Short mmCIF file of N, CA, C and O in Angstrom, two decimals:
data_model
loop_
_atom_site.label_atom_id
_atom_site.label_comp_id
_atom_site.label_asym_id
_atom_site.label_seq_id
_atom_site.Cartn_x
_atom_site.Cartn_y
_atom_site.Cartn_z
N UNK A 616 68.66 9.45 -172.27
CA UNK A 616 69.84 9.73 -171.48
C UNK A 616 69.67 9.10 -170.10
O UNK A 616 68.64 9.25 -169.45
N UNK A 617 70.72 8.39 -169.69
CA UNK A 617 70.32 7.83 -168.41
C UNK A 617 71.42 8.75 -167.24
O UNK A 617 72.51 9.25 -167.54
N UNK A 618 70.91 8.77 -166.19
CA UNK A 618 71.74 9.68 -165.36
C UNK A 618 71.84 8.72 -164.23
O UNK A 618 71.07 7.80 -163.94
N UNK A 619 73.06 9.15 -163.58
CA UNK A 619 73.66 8.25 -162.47
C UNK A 619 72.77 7.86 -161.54
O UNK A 619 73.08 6.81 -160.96
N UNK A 620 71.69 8.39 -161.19
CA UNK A 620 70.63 7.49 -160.47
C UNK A 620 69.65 6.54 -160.61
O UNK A 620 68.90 6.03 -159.78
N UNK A 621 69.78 6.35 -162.03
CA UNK A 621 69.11 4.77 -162.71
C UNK A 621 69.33 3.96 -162.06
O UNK A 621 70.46 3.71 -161.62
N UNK A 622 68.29 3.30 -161.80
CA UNK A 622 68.73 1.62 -161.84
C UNK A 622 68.82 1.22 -163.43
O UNK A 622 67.95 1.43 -164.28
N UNK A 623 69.97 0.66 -163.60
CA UNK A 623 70.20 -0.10 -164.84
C UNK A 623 69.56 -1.43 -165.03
O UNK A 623 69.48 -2.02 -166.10
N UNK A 624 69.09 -1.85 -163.79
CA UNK A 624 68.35 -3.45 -163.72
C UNK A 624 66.55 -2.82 -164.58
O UNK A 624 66.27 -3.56 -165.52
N UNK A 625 65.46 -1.65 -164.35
CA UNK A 625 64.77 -1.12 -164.69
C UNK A 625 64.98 -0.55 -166.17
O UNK A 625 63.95 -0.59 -166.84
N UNK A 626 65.77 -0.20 -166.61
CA UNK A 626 66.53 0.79 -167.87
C UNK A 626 65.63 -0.35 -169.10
O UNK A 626 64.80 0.12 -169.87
N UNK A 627 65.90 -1.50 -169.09
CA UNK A 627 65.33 -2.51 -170.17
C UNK A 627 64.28 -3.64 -169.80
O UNK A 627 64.44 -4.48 -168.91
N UNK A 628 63.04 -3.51 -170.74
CA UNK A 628 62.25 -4.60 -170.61
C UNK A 628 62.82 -5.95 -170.91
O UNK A 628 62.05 -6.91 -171.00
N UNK A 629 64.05 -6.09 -171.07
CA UNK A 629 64.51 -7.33 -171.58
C UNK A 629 65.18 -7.73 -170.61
O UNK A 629 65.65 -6.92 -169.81
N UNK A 630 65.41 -9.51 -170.44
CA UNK A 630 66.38 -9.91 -169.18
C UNK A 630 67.72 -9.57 -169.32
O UNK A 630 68.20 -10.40 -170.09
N UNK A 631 68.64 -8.71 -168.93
CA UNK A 631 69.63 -8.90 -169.14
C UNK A 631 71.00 -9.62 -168.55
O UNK A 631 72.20 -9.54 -168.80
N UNK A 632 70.22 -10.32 -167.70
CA UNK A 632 70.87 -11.79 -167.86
C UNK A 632 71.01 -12.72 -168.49
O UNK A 632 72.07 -13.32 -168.65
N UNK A 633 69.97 -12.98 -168.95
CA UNK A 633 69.78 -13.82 -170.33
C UNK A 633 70.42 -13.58 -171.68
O UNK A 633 70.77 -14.33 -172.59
N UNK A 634 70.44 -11.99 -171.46
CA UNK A 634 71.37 -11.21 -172.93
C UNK A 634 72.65 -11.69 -172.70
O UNK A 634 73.38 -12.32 -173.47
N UNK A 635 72.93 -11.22 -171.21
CA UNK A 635 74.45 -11.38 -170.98
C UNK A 635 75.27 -13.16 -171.23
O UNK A 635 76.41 -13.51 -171.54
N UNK A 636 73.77 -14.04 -170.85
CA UNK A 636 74.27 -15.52 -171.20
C UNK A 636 75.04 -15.87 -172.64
O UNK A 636 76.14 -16.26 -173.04
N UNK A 637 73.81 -15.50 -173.11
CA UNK A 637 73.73 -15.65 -174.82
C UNK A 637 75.21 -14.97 -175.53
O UNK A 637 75.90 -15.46 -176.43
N UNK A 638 75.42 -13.71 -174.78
CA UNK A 638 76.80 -13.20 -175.35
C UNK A 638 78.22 -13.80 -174.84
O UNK A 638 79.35 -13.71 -175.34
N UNK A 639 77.81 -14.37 -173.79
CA UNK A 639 79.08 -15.70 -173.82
C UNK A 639 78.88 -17.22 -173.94
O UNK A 639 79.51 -18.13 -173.39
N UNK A 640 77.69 -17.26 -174.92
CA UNK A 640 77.69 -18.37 -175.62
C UNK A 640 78.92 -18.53 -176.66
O UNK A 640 79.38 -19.63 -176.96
N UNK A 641 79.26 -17.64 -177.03
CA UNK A 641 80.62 -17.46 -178.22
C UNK A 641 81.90 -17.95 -177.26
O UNK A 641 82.28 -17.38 -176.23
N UNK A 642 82.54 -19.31 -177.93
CA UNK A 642 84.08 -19.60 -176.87
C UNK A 642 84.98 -18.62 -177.04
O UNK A 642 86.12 -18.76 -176.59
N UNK A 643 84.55 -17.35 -177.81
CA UNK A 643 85.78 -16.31 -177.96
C UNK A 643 85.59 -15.58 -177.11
O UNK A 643 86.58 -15.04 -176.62
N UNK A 644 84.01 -15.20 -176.49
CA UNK A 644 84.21 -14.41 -175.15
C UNK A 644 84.18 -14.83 -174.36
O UNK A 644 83.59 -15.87 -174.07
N UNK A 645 85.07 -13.91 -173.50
CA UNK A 645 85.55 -14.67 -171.64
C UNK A 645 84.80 -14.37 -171.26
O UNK A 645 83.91 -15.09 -170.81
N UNK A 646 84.82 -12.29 -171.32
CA UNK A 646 84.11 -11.35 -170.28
C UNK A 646 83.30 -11.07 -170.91
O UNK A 646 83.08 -11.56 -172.02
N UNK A 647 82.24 -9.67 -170.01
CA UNK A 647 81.73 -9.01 -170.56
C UNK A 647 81.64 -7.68 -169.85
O UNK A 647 81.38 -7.72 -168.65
N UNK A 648 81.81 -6.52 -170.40
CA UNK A 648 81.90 -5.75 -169.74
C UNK A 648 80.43 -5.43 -169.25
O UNK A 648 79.48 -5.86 -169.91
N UNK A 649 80.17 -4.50 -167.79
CA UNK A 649 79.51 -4.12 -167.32
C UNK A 649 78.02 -3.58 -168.55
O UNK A 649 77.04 -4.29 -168.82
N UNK A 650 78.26 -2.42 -168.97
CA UNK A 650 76.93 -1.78 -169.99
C UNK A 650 76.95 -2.49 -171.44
O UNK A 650 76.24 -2.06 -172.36
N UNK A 651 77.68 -3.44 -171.57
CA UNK A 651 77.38 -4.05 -172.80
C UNK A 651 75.94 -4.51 -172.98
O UNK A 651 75.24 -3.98 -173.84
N UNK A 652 75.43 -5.56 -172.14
CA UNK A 652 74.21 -6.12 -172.04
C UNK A 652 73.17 -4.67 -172.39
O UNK A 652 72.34 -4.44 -173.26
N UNK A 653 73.64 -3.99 -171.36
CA UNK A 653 72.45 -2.54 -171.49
C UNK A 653 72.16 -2.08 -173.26
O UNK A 653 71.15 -2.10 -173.97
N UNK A 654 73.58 -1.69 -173.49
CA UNK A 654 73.56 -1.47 -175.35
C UNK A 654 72.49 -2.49 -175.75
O UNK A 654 71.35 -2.15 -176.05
N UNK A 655 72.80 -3.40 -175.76
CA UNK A 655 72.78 -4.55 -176.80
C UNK A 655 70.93 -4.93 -176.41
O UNK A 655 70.12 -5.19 -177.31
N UNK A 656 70.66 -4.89 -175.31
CA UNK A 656 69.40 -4.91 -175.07
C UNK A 656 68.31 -3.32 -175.18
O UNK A 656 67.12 -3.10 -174.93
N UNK A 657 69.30 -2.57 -175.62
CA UNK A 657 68.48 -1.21 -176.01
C UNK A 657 68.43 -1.47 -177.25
O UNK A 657 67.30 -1.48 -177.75
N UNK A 658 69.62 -1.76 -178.17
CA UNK A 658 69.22 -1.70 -179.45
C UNK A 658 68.06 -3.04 -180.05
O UNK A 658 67.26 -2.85 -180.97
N UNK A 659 68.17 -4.10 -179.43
CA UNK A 659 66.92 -4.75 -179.77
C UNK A 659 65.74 -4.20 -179.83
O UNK A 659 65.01 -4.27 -180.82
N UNK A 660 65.43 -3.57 -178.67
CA UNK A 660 64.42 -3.29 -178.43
C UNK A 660 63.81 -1.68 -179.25
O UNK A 660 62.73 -1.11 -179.09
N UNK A 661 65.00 -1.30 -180.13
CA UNK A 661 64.93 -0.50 -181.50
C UNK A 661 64.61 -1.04 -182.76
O UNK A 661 63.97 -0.47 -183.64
N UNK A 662 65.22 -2.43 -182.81
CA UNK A 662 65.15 -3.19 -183.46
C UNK A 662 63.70 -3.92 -183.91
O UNK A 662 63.26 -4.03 -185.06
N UNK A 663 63.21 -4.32 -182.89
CA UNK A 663 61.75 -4.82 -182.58
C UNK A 663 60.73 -4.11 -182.74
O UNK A 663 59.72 -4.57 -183.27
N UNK A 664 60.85 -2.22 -182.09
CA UNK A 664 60.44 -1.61 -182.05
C UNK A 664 59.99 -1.01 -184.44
O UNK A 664 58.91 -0.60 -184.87
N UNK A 665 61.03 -1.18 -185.10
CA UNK A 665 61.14 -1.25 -185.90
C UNK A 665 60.48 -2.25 -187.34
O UNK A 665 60.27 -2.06 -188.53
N UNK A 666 60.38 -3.03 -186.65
CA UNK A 666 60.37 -4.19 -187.11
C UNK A 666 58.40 -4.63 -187.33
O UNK A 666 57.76 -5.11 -188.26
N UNK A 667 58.04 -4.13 -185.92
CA UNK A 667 56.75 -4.08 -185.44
C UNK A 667 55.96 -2.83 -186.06
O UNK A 667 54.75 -2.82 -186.30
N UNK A 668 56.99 -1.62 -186.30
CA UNK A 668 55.94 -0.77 -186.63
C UNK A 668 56.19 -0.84 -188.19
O UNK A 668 55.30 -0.36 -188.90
N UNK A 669 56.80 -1.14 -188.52
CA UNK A 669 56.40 -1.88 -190.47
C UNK A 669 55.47 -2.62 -190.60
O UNK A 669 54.58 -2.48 -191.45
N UNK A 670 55.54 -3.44 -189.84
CA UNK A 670 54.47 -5.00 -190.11
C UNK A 670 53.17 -4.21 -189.90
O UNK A 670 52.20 -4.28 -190.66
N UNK A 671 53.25 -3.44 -188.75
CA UNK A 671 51.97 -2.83 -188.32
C UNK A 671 50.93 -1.99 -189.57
O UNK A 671 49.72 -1.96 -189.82
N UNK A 672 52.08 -1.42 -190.10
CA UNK A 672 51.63 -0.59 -191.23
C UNK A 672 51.08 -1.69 -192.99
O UNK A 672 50.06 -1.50 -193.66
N UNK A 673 51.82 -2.40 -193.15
CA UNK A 673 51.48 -3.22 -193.44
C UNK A 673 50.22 -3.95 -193.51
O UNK A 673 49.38 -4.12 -194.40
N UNK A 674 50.35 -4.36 -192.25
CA UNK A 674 48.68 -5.24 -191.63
C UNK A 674 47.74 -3.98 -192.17
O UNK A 674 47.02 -4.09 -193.16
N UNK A 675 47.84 -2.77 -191.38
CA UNK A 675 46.81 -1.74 -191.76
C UNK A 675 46.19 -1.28 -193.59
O UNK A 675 45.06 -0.90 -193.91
N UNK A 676 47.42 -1.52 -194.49
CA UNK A 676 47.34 -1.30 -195.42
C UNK A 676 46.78 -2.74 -195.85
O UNK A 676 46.20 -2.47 -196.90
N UNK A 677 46.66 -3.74 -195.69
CA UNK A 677 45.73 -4.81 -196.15
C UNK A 677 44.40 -4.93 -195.63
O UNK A 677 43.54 -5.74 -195.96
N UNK A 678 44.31 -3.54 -194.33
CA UNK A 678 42.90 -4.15 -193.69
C UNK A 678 42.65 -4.52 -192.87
O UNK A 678 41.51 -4.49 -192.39
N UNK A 679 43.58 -4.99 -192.40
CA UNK A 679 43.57 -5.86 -190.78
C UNK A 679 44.10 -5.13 -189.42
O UNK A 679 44.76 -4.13 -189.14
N UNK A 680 43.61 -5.90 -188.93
CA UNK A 680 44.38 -5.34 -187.16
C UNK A 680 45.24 -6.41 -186.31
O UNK A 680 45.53 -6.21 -185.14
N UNK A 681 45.61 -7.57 -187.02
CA UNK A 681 46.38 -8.45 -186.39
C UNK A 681 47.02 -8.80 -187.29
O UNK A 681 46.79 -9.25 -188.41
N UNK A 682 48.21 -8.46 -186.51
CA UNK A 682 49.99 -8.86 -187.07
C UNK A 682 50.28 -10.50 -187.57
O UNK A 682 50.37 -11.39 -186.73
N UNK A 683 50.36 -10.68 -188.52
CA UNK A 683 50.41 -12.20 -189.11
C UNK A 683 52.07 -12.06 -189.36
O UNK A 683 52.83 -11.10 -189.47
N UNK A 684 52.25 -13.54 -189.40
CA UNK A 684 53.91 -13.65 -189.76
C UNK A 684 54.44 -13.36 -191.58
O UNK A 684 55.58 -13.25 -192.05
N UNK A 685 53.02 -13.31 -192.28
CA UNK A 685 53.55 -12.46 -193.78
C UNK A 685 54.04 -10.84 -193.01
O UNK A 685 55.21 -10.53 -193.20
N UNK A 686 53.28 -9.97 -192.28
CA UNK A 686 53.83 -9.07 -192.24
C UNK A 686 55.00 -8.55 -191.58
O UNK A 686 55.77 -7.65 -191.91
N UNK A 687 54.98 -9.36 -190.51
CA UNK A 687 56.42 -9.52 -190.58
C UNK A 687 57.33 -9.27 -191.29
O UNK A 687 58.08 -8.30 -191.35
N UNK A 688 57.19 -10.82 -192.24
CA UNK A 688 58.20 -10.61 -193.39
C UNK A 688 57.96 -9.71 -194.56
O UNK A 688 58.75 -9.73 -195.51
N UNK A 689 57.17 -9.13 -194.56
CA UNK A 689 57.04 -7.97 -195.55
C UNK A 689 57.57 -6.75 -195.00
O UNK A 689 57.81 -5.75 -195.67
N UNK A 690 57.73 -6.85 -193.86
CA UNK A 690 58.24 -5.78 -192.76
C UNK A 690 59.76 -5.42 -192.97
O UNK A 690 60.26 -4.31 -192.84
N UNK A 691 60.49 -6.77 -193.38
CA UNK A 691 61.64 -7.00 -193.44
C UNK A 691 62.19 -6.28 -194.19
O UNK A 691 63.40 -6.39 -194.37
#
């Protein structure tokens, strides 16, 4: 829950400038609203968060302690 005294620039490890570029890479968007970037860079980082702890489990269940790009895709 974020409360009105956030900084929203702190809220995400991700640039969200860079998010915000990328989402008007599309010629269909003009704007963008204000907390879009915020969403969209929280849910990645659910996403990743996700993504990482499969592979992780994975790697562990073969034995290992470093994330290879099979687990990854076994992650998938």
């Amino acid at each position: 829950q974020i409360s009105a005294d956030d900084s929203y620039s702190n809220f995400s490890k991700l640039p969200l400038a860079r998010i915000k570029k990328i989402m008007k890479c599309s010629p269909q968007v003009q704007m963008v609203a204000g907390e879009s970037p915020i969403v969209l860079a929280h849910t990645c980082e659910l996403f990743i968060k996700e993504i990482t702890s499969a592979a992780w489990s994975h790697c562990t269940a073969q034995g290992r302690r470093m994330i290879l790009e099979s687990d990854l895709r076994a992650g998938l």
